[in-house]
XYZ file of C-alpha atoms in Angstrom:
751
model
C 42.548 15.569 33.178
C 38.909 16.417 32.532
C 36.507 13.932 31.038
C 35.889 15.833 27.793
C 37.890 13.509 25.564
C 37.163 10.275 27.374
C 34.172 8.975 29.236
C 35.400 6.211 31.491
C 32.759 3.535 31.746
C 34.310 0.711 33.690
C 32.557 -2.611 33.249
C 34.387 -5.635 34.493
C 33.411 -8.978 35.921
C 32.225 -8.383 39.478
C 33.246 -11.923 40.262
C 36.556 -13.734 40.445
C 37.643 -15.468 37.253
C 36.544 -19.103 37.466
C 38.799 -21.512 39.285
C 38.901 -25.275 39.295
C 38.027 -25.285 43.021
C 34.641 -23.553 42.597
C 31.364 -25.332 41.806
C 29.949 -22.084 40.476
C 30.269 -21.068 36.861
C 29.124 -18.002 34.963
C 26.082 -18.503 32.751
C 24.228 -16.244 30.343
C 20.498 -16.826 30.777
C 17.938 -15.943 28.096
C 14.324 -15.489 29.159
C 11.174 -14.692 27.237
C 10.527 -11.085 26.294
C 7.042 -9.733 26.951
C 6.797 -8.098 23.519
C 8.507 -7.935 20.137
C 9.722 -4.490 21.165
C 12.468 -3.290 23.432
C 10.542 -1.713 26.280
C 11.302 1.854 27.245
C 8.401 2.126 29.699
C 8.980 -0.547 32.303
C 11.561 0.404 34.854
C 14.865 -1.357 35.202
C 13.861 -2.232 38.738
C 10.821 -4.161 37.500
C 12.895 -5.937 34.880
C 15.517 -6.856 37.442
C 12.815 -8.238 39.754
C 11.560 -10.360 36.865
C 15.073 -11.688 36.305
C 15.532 -12.428 40.007
C 12.433 -14.604 39.931
C 14.430 -17.145 37.928
C 17.239 -17.278 40.461
C 17.549 -19.616 43.461
C 16.054 -18.154 46.622
C 19.500 -17.800 48.164
C 20.525 -15.421 45.380
C 21.930 -11.994 46.172
C 23.108 -9.206 43.877
C 26.678 -8.960 45.000
C 29.304 -6.308 44.414
C 32.001 -7.916 46.536
C 32.987 -10.700 44.173
C 34.040 -12.857 47.140
C 30.855 -14.779 47.870
C 30.437 -18.318 46.749
C 26.640 -18.149 46.716
C 24.674 -18.032 43.494
C 24.152 -14.459 42.386
C 23.232 -12.286 39.461
C 26.141 -10.248 38.111
C 24.654 -8.451 35.082
C 21.121 -7.725 33.972
C 20.493 -6.734 30.349
C 17.689 -4.650 28.908
C 18.894 -3.485 25.478
C 20.932 -6.253 23.908
C 18.781 -9.167 25.063
C 16.189 -10.188 27.611
C 18.160 -11.999 30.241
C 21.024 -11.798 32.667
C 24.361 -13.288 33.647
C 24.716 -15.156 36.914
C 27.062 -17.305 38.958
C 25.318 -20.662 39.291
C 25.914 -24.336 39.873
C 24.923 -26.886 37.246
C 22.083 -28.155 39.453
C 20.729 -24.618 39.887
C 20.680 -24.227 36.111
C 18.674 -27.452 35.826
C 16.114 -26.127 38.306
C 15.922 -22.806 36.449
C 15.085 -24.594 33.206
C 11.747 -25.709 34.711
C 10.489 -22.157 35.299
C 7.951 -20.536 32.920
C 9.560 -17.984 30.635
C 12.966 -19.676 30.599
C 14.471 -19.873 27.085
C 18.061 -21.083 27.273
C 21.340 -20.853 29.112
C 24.999 -21.394 28.336
C 28.318 -21.017 30.065
C 30.270 -17.836 29.479
C 32.924 -17.674 26.799
C 36.242 -15.917 27.272
C 37.201 -14.018 24.139
C 40.691 -12.871 23.202
C 41.874 -9.470 22.022
C 42.604 -9.351 18.477
C 49.805 6.475 14.602
C 51.995 8.824 13.206
C 51.661 7.868 9.571
C 48.517 5.832 8.897
C 46.100 8.821 8.608
C 48.394 10.277 5.942
C 48.611 6.857 4.267
C 44.792 6.855 4.166
C 44.732 10.267 2.485
C 43.597 12.264 5.543
C 45.150 15.756 5.757
C 44.624 18.656 8.126
C 42.158 21.307 6.972
C 41.513 19.432 3.731
C 39.189 16.811 2.276
C 37.276 14.512 4.611
C 38.842 15.905 7.800
C 37.624 19.361 6.803
C 34.225 18.178 5.518
C 33.546 16.221 8.717
C 35.080 18.806 11.085
C 37.467 16.079 12.293
C 34.550 14.080 13.662
C 33.318 16.771 16.042
C 30.154 15.788 17.888
C 30.486 12.024 17.349
C 31.081 9.480 20.140
C 33.093 6.287 19.579
C 32.573 3.560 22.160
C 35.705 1.423 22.568
C 35.173 -1.991 24.155
C 38.575 -3.243 25.250
C 41.063 -3.375 28.151
C 40.533 0.150 29.476
C 42.375 3.383 28.893
C 45.300 5.548 30.052
C 43.424 8.835 30.629
C 46.545 10.916 31.324
C 48.187 10.073 28.024
C 48.678 13.169 25.802
C 46.975 11.371 22.904
C 43.817 11.266 25.001
C 44.011 14.806 26.382
C 40.991 17.119 26.350
C 43.144 20.127 25.393
C 41.631 21.736 22.307
C 38.594 19.459 22.377
C 35.144 20.942 21.765
C 32.483 20.570 24.480
C 31.026 17.070 24.619
C 27.762 16.335 22.825
C 24.648 16.842 24.939
C 23.755 13.163 24.712
C 27.043 12.335 26.400
C 25.521 13.435 29.695
C 23.378 10.304 29.763
C 26.401 8.040 30.204
C 27.018 5.906 33.268
C 30.057 4.653 35.116
C 30.502 1.094 36.329
C 33.047 0.555 39.078
C 34.599 -2.803 39.744
C 35.801 -4.334 42.912
C 39.372 -3.419 42.103
C 38.043 0.035 41.304
C 40.171 1.172 38.371
C 39.431 1.762 34.692
C 43.156 2.144 33.992
C 44.576 0.021 31.194
C 47.368 -2.212 32.468
C 47.447 -4.296 29.271
C 47.980 -1.568 26.637
C 45.629 -2.920 23.994
C 42.732 -0.576 24.849
C 44.897 2.537 24.994
C 46.389 1.665 21.611
C 43.044 1.036 19.882
C 41.346 4.110 21.393
C 44.139 6.462 20.353
C 44.232 4.909 16.878
C 40.559 5.707 16.385
C 40.463 9.154 17.953
C 43.816 10.222 19.408
C 44.766 13.900 19.597
C 47.735 15.459 17.792
C 50.946 14.713 19.736
C 54.332 15.864 18.429
C 57.538 13.880 18.730
C 56.059 10.427 19.216
C 58.398 7.500 18.553
C 59.621 4.128 19.780
C 63.419 4.001 20.207
C 63.493 7.003 17.862
C 61.665 5.080 15.139
C 58.536 6.407 13.350
C 59.183 9.858 14.761
C 56.500 12.383 13.879
C 53.172 13.772 15.051
C 50.798 11.104 16.324
C 47.100 11.505 15.582
C 44.079 9.255 15.464
C 41.809 8.918 12.463
C 39.154 11.093 14.112
C 40.923 13.617 16.393
C 37.889 15.661 17.559
C 35.665 12.694 18.315
C 34.813 11.914 21.929
C 35.526 8.464 23.316
C 33.525 6.317 25.718
C 35.679 3.502 27.039
C 34.215 0.244 28.328
C 36.658 -2.000 30.094
C 35.654 -5.638 29.700
C 39.010 -7.444 29.836
C 41.349 -8.282 32.687
C 45.085 -7.439 32.517
C 45.802 -10.792 30.868
C 43.438 -9.899 28.043
C 40.667 -12.321 29.028
C 37.322 -10.811 28.039
C 34.147 -12.511 29.230
C 31.103 -12.317 27.025
C 28.762 -11.446 29.943
C 30.857 -8.292 30.411
C 30.787 -7.582 26.663
C 26.996 -7.882 26.667
C 26.830 -5.479 29.603
C 29.163 -3.006 27.879
C 27.136 -2.894 24.676
C 23.934 -2.728 26.712
C 25.310 0.381 28.453
C 26.710 1.893 25.251
C 23.222 1.891 23.732
C 21.941 3.892 26.704
C 24.962 6.178 26.557
C 24.185 7.282 23.016
C 27.422 6.258 21.305
C 27.456 6.579 17.508
C 30.194 4.046 16.735
C 31.278 0.872 18.540
C 34.847 -0.340 18.000
C 35.342 -3.944 19.116
C 38.756 -5.542 18.611
C 37.859 -8.899 20.134
C 38.091 -12.347 18.593
C 35.008 -14.532 18.458
C 37.153 -17.607 17.783
C 39.042 -19.633 20.323
C 42.516 -18.564 21.410
C 45.111 -18.203 18.689
C 48.562 -16.703 19.162
C 49.129 -13.792 16.843
C 51.840 -11.277 16.111
C 52.231 -8.052 17.962
C 50.061 -8.583 21.030
C 50.070 -10.494 24.270
C 49.351 -14.198 24.364
C 45.756 -14.514 25.512
C 43.740 -17.512 26.603
C 40.183 -18.583 26.074
C 37.835 -20.955 27.803
C 36.829 -24.200 26.219
C 34.241 -24.022 23.465
C 30.705 -23.451 24.729
C 27.816 -25.747 24.003
C 26.196 -25.172 20.647
C 27.829 -23.912 17.478
C 30.034 -20.944 18.522
C 29.606 -19.468 15.041
C 25.801 -19.319 15.199
C 24.793 -15.695 15.679
C 22.270 -16.493 18.410
C 25.109 -18.032 20.450
C 27.591 -15.236 19.695
C 27.248 -12.560 22.361
C 29.017 -9.879 20.336
C 26.800 -10.530 17.310
C 23.636 -10.681 19.396
C 24.349 -7.459 21.298
C 25.589 -5.629 18.205
C 22.342 -6.456 16.411
C 20.484 -4.438 19.036
C 23.050 -1.638 18.774
C 22.747 -1.516 14.983
C 18.965 -1.411 15.288
C 19.453 1.854 17.238
C 21.603 3.300 14.450
C 24.982 2.509 16.017
C 27.721 1.529 13.557
C 29.672 -1.521 14.777
C 33.218 -2.164 13.548
C 34.913 -5.443 14.503
C 38.231 -7.157 13.820
C 38.306 -10.149 11.484
C 40.728 -12.174 13.621
C 44.364 -13.185 13.481
C 44.184 -16.822 12.404
C 45.270 -16.417 8.774
C 46.356 -17.374 6.248
C 44.182 -20.476 6.568
C 40.753 -20.311 4.948
C 37.503 -20.231 6.967
C 39.142 -18.539 9.949
C 37.379 -15.166 9.836
C 35.617 -14.083 13.043
C 32.658 -11.772 13.559
C 30.763 -12.840 10.450
C 27.316 -11.251 10.928
C 26.146 -8.918 8.134
C 25.365 -6.060 10.530
C 29.078 -5.872 11.425
C 31.797 -4.161 9.434
C 34.395 -6.956 9.595
C 37.919 -5.618 9.106
C 41.018 -7.454 7.929
C 44.552 -6.068 8.175
C 46.995 -4.551 5.702
C 50.472 -3.086 5.786
C 51.128 0.583 5.084
C 54.038 2.205 3.288
C 56.259 2.897 6.311
C 59.013 0.474 7.237
C 61.187 0.341 10.351
C 63.955 -1.051 8.200
C 66.727 -3.338 9.412
C 69.148 -5.330 7.263
C 71.509 -8.190 7.957
C 74.728 -8.433 5.959
C 76.445 -11.807 5.841
C 80.147 -12.418 5.495
C 79.548 -13.579 1.914
C 78.124 -10.111 1.055
C 74.503 -11.309 0.857
C 72.000 -8.876 2.378
C 68.490 -9.547 3.712
C 65.823 -7.171 4.986
C 63.539 -7.191 8.011
C 62.082 -4.715 10.488
C 62.422 -3.844 14.163
C 61.012 -1.244 16.524
C 64.236 -1.515 18.550
C 66.907 0.970 17.510
C 70.185 0.918 19.487
C 72.426 3.972 19.523
C 75.522 1.892 18.774
C 75.568 -1.389 16.882
C 75.586 -0.572 13.191
C 77.876 -2.458 10.827
C 79.701 -4.430 13.518
C 80.253 -8.056 12.493
C 79.628 -10.828 15.003
C 79.755 -14.584 14.725
C 76.457 -16.264 13.859
C 75.021 -19.056 16.018
C 72.243 -21.351 14.770
C 69.768 -22.216 17.524
C 68.635 -25.815 17.483
C 71.584 -27.115 15.484
C 71.942 -30.019 17.901
C 69.455 -32.792 17.086
C 69.225 -33.878 20.738
C 67.536 -30.690 21.898
C 66.487 -29.288 18.538
C 62.829 -28.536 19.203
C 63.191 -26.162 22.162
C 66.383 -24.520 20.971
C 65.069 -24.024 17.456
C 62.568 -21.414 18.672
C 64.772 -19.940 21.433
C 62.189 -20.851 24.046
C 62.875 -19.719 27.626
C 65.424 -21.928 29.360
C 66.591 -23.735 26.218
C 69.708 -21.752 25.251
C 72.315 -23.142 27.623
C 75.318 -23.429 25.300
C 78.136 -21.141 26.588
C 79.224 -20.650 22.978
C 76.234 -18.320 22.445
C 77.922 -15.511 24.359
C 78.888 -12.611 22.107
C 77.126 -14.027 19.037
C 74.099 -13.188 16.885
C 71.632 -16.045 17.354
C 69.397 -17.237 14.496
C 66.020 -18.448 15.808
C 62.891 -19.829 14.149
C 59.624 -17.964 14.630
C 56.789 -19.625 16.543
C 53.340 -18.015 16.634
C 52.731 -19.427 20.086
C 55.772 -17.649 21.564
C 56.043 -13.841 21.867
C 59.029 -12.584 19.920
C 60.150 -10.306 22.749
C 60.425 -13.416 24.950
C 62.570 -15.082 22.286
C 64.836 -12.028 22.288
C 65.046 -12.003 26.073
C 66.032 -15.674 26.014
C 68.854 -14.866 23.600
C 69.999 -11.896 25.691
C 69.914 -13.921 28.933
C 72.095 -16.546 27.244
C 74.695 -13.893 26.371
C 73.730 -13.289 22.756
C 74.334 -9.808 21.343
C 71.670 -9.945 18.657
C 68.934 -12.079 17.121
C 67.691 -12.912 13.627
C 64.193 -14.404 13.431
C 63.219 -16.640 10.507
C 59.567 -16.522 9.543
C 57.402 -19.595 9.172
C 56.879 -20.632 5.561
C 53.216 -19.626 5.579
C 54.016 -16.086 6.735
C 55.776 -15.143 3.513
C 57.034 -11.550 3.555
C 54.982 -10.494 6.594
C 57.290 -8.641 8.975
C 56.034 -7.622 12.417
C 58.275 -5.096 14.172
C 58.717 -5.456 17.928
C 60.294 -3.301 20.615
C 62.958 -5.846 21.516
C 65.348 -5.970 24.459
C 68.378 -6.410 22.194
C 69.345 -5.676 18.573
C 67.110 -7.928 16.485
C 65.910 -8.337 12.943
C 62.244 -9.246 12.935
C 61.485 -11.994 10.534
C 63.371 -12.472 7.367
C 61.247 -14.570 5.047
C 61.567 -18.338 5.346
C 63.274 -18.423 1.940
C 65.853 -15.843 3.021
C 66.227 -17.605 6.355
C 67.173 -20.848 4.642
C 69.881 -18.947 2.736
C 71.262 -17.617 6.037
C 71.316 -21.120 7.538
C 73.005 -22.472 4.401
C 75.686 -19.798 4.748
C 76.275 -20.777 8.412
C 76.830 -24.383 7.368
C 79.117 -23.398 4.479
C 81.911 -21.826 6.519
C 83.794 -22.372 9.743
C 83.432 -18.719 10.734
C 79.990 -17.406 9.720
C 79.607 -13.730 10.555
C 76.963 -11.059 10.086
C 76.158 -7.479 10.961
C 72.758 -5.971 11.729
C 72.219 -2.438 10.421
C 69.362 -0.206 11.598
C 68.154 2.183 8.903
C 65.347 3.790 10.927
C 62.076 4.884 9.379
C 61.691 4.503 5.610
C 58.586 5.819 3.814
C 57.443 4.691 0.385
C 57.022 0.912 0.184
C 55.582 0.517 -3.325
C 54.160 -2.929 -2.534
C 51.876 -1.470 0.135
C 49.245 -2.259 1.052
C 49.921 -5.985 1.498
C 47.612 -8.417 3.283
C 49.704 -9.919 6.129
C 49.669 -13.628 6.776
C 47.919 -13.386 10.153
C 44.803 -11.586 8.859
C 41.947 -14.105 8.990
C 40.393 -15.333 5.767
C 36.928 -16.234 4.589
C 34.787 -17.760 3.344
C 32.122 -17.077 5.925
C 31.218 -20.268 7.803
C 28.276 -18.921 9.812
C 26.584 -17.398 6.761
C 28.255 -18.426 3.480
C 26.051 -16.066 1.444
C 27.723 -13.015 3.047
C 31.280 -12.205 1.971
C 33.688 -11.676 4.881
C 35.950 -9.919 5.672
C 34.280 -6.808 4.289
C 37.501 -4.926 3.586
C 40.973 -4.244 4.961
C 42.793 -1.353 6.637
C 46.165 -0.611 8.293
C 46.965 -3.219 10.927
C 50.710 -3.913 10.687
C 53.347 -2.041 12.706
C 50.898 0.629 13.830
C 52.314 3.183 16.252
C 49.850 4.517 18.842
C 49.590 5.403 22.522
C 50.798 2.947 25.169
C 50.454 3.111 28.968
C 54.185 2.739 29.661
C 57.496 3.419 27.966
C 58.825 0.425 26.058
C 62.267 2.063 25.850
C 62.423 2.841 29.606
C 62.048 6.608 29.214
C 60.846 7.722 32.650
C 60.695 11.435 31.803
C 57.642 11.581 29.556
C 53.982 10.645 29.419
C 54.176 10.544 25.603
C 54.694 6.797 25.507
C 53.960 4.833 22.348
C 54.299 1.318 21.006
C 54.265 -0.395 17.629
C 51.989 -3.447 17.501
C 50.116 -5.407 14.843
C 46.878 -7.304 14.377
C 43.391 -6.893 13.000
C 42.810 -5.222 16.381
C 44.781 -2.296 14.965
C 42.894 -2.289 11.651
C 39.473 -2.179 13.324
C 39.854 1.230 15.071
C 41.100 2.792 11.827
C 37.795 1.844 10.209
C 35.882 2.900 13.339
C 37.444 6.340 13.052
C 36.618 6.542 9.346
C 33.018 5.556 10.109
C 32.853 8.395 12.642
C 34.085 10.881 10.030
C 31.450 9.652 7.576
C 28.765 9.798 10.262
C 29.689 13.409 10.953
C 29.764 14.319 7.250
C 26.515 12.425 6.550
C 24.465 12.332 9.777
C 21.440 10.870 7.977
C 23.312 7.770 6.761
C 22.451 4.435 8.391
C 25.146 1.997 9.561
C 24.539 -0.067 6.403
C 24.934 3.043 4.234
C 28.255 3.918 5.874
C 29.524 0.368 5.379
C 28.385 0.385 1.744
C 30.180 3.675 1.087
C 33.457 2.257 2.393
C 33.155 -1.038 0.541
C 32.099 0.218 -2.903
C 34.822 2.888 -3.069
C 37.721 0.746 -1.826
C 41.171 0.781 -3.445
C 41.916 -2.256 -5.612
C 45.586 -1.515 -6.374
C 48.733 -0.926 -4.336
C 51.128 2.011 -4.711
C 52.857 0.249 -7.611
C 49.501 0.165 -9.471
C 49.355 -3.618 -9.196
C 46.587 -5.698 -7.603
C 46.935 -5.646 -3.817
C 49.142 -8.652 -2.889
C 49.097 -11.050 0.026
C 52.043 -12.310 2.085
C 53.273 -14.305 -0.943
C 53.413 -11.129 -3.069
C 50.796 -12.543 -5.436
C 47.347 -10.925 -5.863
C 45.343 -11.399 -2.677
C 42.179 -13.425 -3.187
C 38.705 -12.199 -2.334
C 38.549 -14.168 0.929
C 41.612 -12.308 2.224
C 40.647 -8.857 1.079
C 36.865 -8.615 0.628
C 36.017 -5.370 -1.149
C 39.727 -4.384 -1.006
C 41.417 -1.509 0.926
C 39.456 1.346 2.496
C 39.734 4.787 0.838
C 38.185 7.329 3.256
C 38.069 10.325 0.927
C 36.236 8.457 -1.837
C 33.902 6.870 0.733
C 32.536 10.310 1.590
C 31.170 10.637 -1.958
C 30.212 7.111 -3.116
C 27.529 8.044 -5.645
C 25.291 5.081 -4.782
C 24.780 3.134 -1.567
C 23.338 -0.266 -0.694
C 21.184 0.432 2.366
C 20.106 -2.831 3.991
C 16.564 -2.437 5.404
C 16.744 -3.565 9.009
C 13.465 -5.458 8.613
C 15.218 -7.767 6.122
C 17.271 -9.327 8.911
C 14.175 -11.230 10.118
C 13.681 -13.230 6.879
C 17.469 -13.458 6.575
C 17.824 -15.133 10.000
C 14.915 -17.439 9.218
C 16.669 -18.291 5.957
C 19.690 -19.543 7.940
C 17.444 -22.387 9.157
C 17.526 -21.206 12.741
C 14.656 -22.315 14.954
C 11.968 -19.845 15.987
C 13.532 -19.684 19.432
C 17.004 -19.018 18.005
C 15.722 -16.194 15.791
C 13.750 -14.819 18.728
C 16.895 -14.636 20.860
C 18.416 -12.223 18.360
C 15.244 -10.177 17.871
C 14.081 -10.242 21.521
C 10.624 -11.348 20.460
C 8.597 -14.338 19.423
C 9.043 -15.222 15.754
C 7.347 -17.876 13.657
C 9.538 -18.435 10.618
C 6.721 -20.361 8.938
C 4.869 -17.040 8.737
C 7.917 -15.145 7.484
C 8.897 -15.188 3.823
C 12.514 -16.141 4.434
C 15.272 -15.073 2.060
C 18.648 -16.653 1.320
C 21.659 -14.746 2.614
C 22.643 -13.948 -0.975
C 19.435 -11.913 -1.349
C 20.241 -9.506 1.473
C 20.843 -6.016 0.077
C 24.585 -6.257 0.678
C 27.360 -4.405 -1.238
C 29.009 -7.697 -2.255
C 28.026 -11.135 -3.556
C 29.026 -14.543 -2.165
C 27.410 -17.450 -4.013
C 27.705 -21.223 -4.165
C 26.809 -22.054 -7.763
C 25.903 -25.440 -9.181
C 24.146 -26.292 -12.434
C 21.052 -24.173 -11.735
C 21.296 -20.427 -12.483
C 20.632 -18.122 -9.525
C 19.085 -14.660 -9.639
C 19.297 -12.023 -6.906
C 18.233 -8.413 -6.639
C 19.932 -5.355 -5.244
C 18.568 -1.878 -4.564
C 20.818 1.169 -4.731
C 20.101 4.660 -3.402
C 21.362 7.771 -5.181
C 23.452 9.959 -2.852
C 25.585 11.535 -5.594
C 24.337 13.826 -8.351
C 20.573 14.331 -8.470
C 20.386 13.707 -12.203
C 22.792 10.936 -13.089
C 23.100 7.856 -15.225
C 25.051 4.695 -14.364
C 26.161 1.985 -16.794
C 27.048 -1.466 -15.511
C 30.507 -2.937 -16.098
C 30.972 -6.629 -15.279
C 34.136 -8.687 -14.946
C 32.700 -12.192 -14.632
C 34.390 -14.834 -12.487
C 36.077 -17.573 -14.496
C 33.498 -20.101 -15.628
C 30.523 -17.918 -14.672
C 28.112 -15.927 -16.811
C 26.867 -12.763 -15.061
C 23.858 -10.972 -16.550
C 22.648 -7.670 -15.042
C 19.173 -6.305 -15.804
C 18.770 -3.439 -16.481
C 22.259 -2.542 -17.628
C 21.640 1.169 -17.113
C 20.244 3.080 -14.116
C 18.877 6.595 -14.639
C 18.292 8.747 -11.564
C 16.293 11.975 -11.537
C 16.648 13.014 -7.891
C 18.625 12.466 -4.709
C 17.724 9.512 -2.466
C 15.896 7.836 -5.344
C 16.042 4.046 -5.160
C 16.389 1.760 -8.183
C 16.540 -2.027 -8.274
C 18.483 -4.352 -10.554
C 18.717 -8.134 -10.976
C 21.822 -10.263 -11.371
C 21.683 -13.783 -12.803
C 24.674 -16.089 -12.253
C 25.117 -19.191 -14.430
C 27.798 -21.860 -14.264
C 29.364 -22.282 -17.722
C 32.011 -24.871 -16.829
C 31.930 -28.646 -17.136
C 34.414 -29.123 -14.333
C 33.807 -31.822 -11.741
C 35.866 -30.116 -9.038
C 34.910 -27.455 -6.512
C 36.608 -24.167 -7.308
C 36.586 -20.641 -5.858
C 36.527 -17.869 -8.463
C 35.985 -14.133 -8.245
C 35.004 -11.061 -10.239
C 33.095 -7.838 -9.742
C 30.413 -5.573 -11.095
C 30.636 -1.782 -11.197
C 28.114 0.959 -11.817
C 29.918 3.818 -13.553
C 28.711 7.388 -14.037
C 30.592 10.456 -15.235
C 31.847 11.018 -11.695
C 31.449 7.826 -9.677
C 32.393 4.165 -9.807
C 30.468 1.865 -7.446
C 32.154 -1.552 -7.203
C 30.726 -4.779 -5.737
C 33.016 -7.826 -5.444
C 31.695 -11.245 -6.473
C 32.870 -14.491 -4.833
C 31.680 -17.722 -6.428
C 32.207 -21.282 -5.261
C 31.579 -23.531 -8.246
C 30.338 -26.986 -7.360
C 30.242 -29.964 -9.677
C 27.369 -29.990 -12.156
């Protein structure tokens, strides 16, 4: 195919992945910048020579990846002043003595975090935002991931407009193994979710049949491969990818990578991470994705990132910097419905992407894995090699779910043992979250733990427990949707508690999109798709929406686009109830942020909170970073004693996140009128429990477009409680035509 839809920019580690036998390790080296500006005058050759001056004399710039001599592997000029190199510990010590050296640290290995979802989001052909934005024509989304499948119909250039002129400035990076092709699947899935073309007849085992399309079908894609087939993504490669993307003129960066350490999560491959680096991994100056994305945002590039898959525990959210759009996951209203009927007439519901042609309504004997106490632990989860009982043959096996074990592997273990089907019981904390998989045998993915206990009780109650698994196919119209799934990472923000994260949520459960290979062994088509889940799937949805907004409003900054999405978000599900979490109770603010994205409303928000980029300097100083640490982010020398620092809560952000004691706190916000030239907005406040919220003035009168007005908010603790408590509320500015909502998270400390 031609390269009109996809620009293949292949960046991968030009060195072997570290082994225990090698004395060399990969380090990211920061050096002093000559100015507080990113130079566009000095040549890359001069900059590279400067970097080489820090290296041992034996250093070479190698492309072979086979040498065991110290060598530079990446040099950076946009995202930071510095380079990545293969070095020994003693060579690093010698480098530290050289003038201009700032710091060094070992590389980190990060992990990776549709037919119906555009319709679910209110996007329709030739109408609304798709029409107003011309389907994203002229915008470039940079996808940093595992590569791409360029021959997939979802990524075809048929019907695409000519590429933007700025696309000609892109570059290609070729690795030693020489291929940008995605052998993992994750990158193909995320790219086609953001900007896949219309493809008819997509399905998995006949499920979710329809016309596949990305959120932004006429947008061009630049793909940066930074991960190996196992999904290991080194931060030197990520820095290099973002460095190149800035030069390549992308408008949007979509990054579905996890800044946390490895955590097994539903719907994707098990991925590993290196041990934690020195320093606090949540400090922005030590977070390569945050550091590089700061430089990208400074150039006007919108950066969308996944929130992580470590929920439902609190304080697990990744990618916490305020210049990111941090995206949590939600369900949508399509189910791949499967039910299990027990011999006692009880029925329970789950999902599965597997859909056999013959199996429905046939009763088989049930077998409880792990019923023997002697080998209970391994058998309980149907781990490979544990199901050795001959009695399993011809039965439906009931297994417990384990986040550290891929569900397809559990199903294969059951099939290899002679089982004819599998029922998976969710962990207690996962509630009603159901992640459909393309299994190798008839399976019901994850009945709730409560329902699972009823199934196990039935097995114990009779000498001949039986059940049938019935596949109902695709069912549209789940009134509880959207639901926050259990795996979606939660706040509060650890790196910067004064910034609410995640920012908002979008579809990330059972998302069907392009896949490099056929999961149902169909060898006669290139239209291969898969259903997977994770905040990795939510992120490209929001990246695509950002591209549509960028096309509809080319003068909007990244902060303006984020504000538009956050302040117009949906607060209710299809049943007109507050959006629930995996327990089917209202999701709290640390799970949901500003709530669920609503693309059509985001195109006409009325008011926006546009964060001045200059405010990030006093903000970073306000985080109590050292001058050197702030300088690493800004690529310049900074003296925080000369900067009037601000608390994070004072940043002109579309939400509030405040720790409130006995002393009242006052913060300001500035809004810009992008709605009706002459308009009046009245404030409406729903105060968090135990908090008084006073807004001054209570009315904003605008006389022209792009006019800016400022208001103050004073928060006072009205409780006498001695315990720490998280409470939430919101404030809205309402006009005749617009409602601009900002969520408020308050942590009340003892007076």
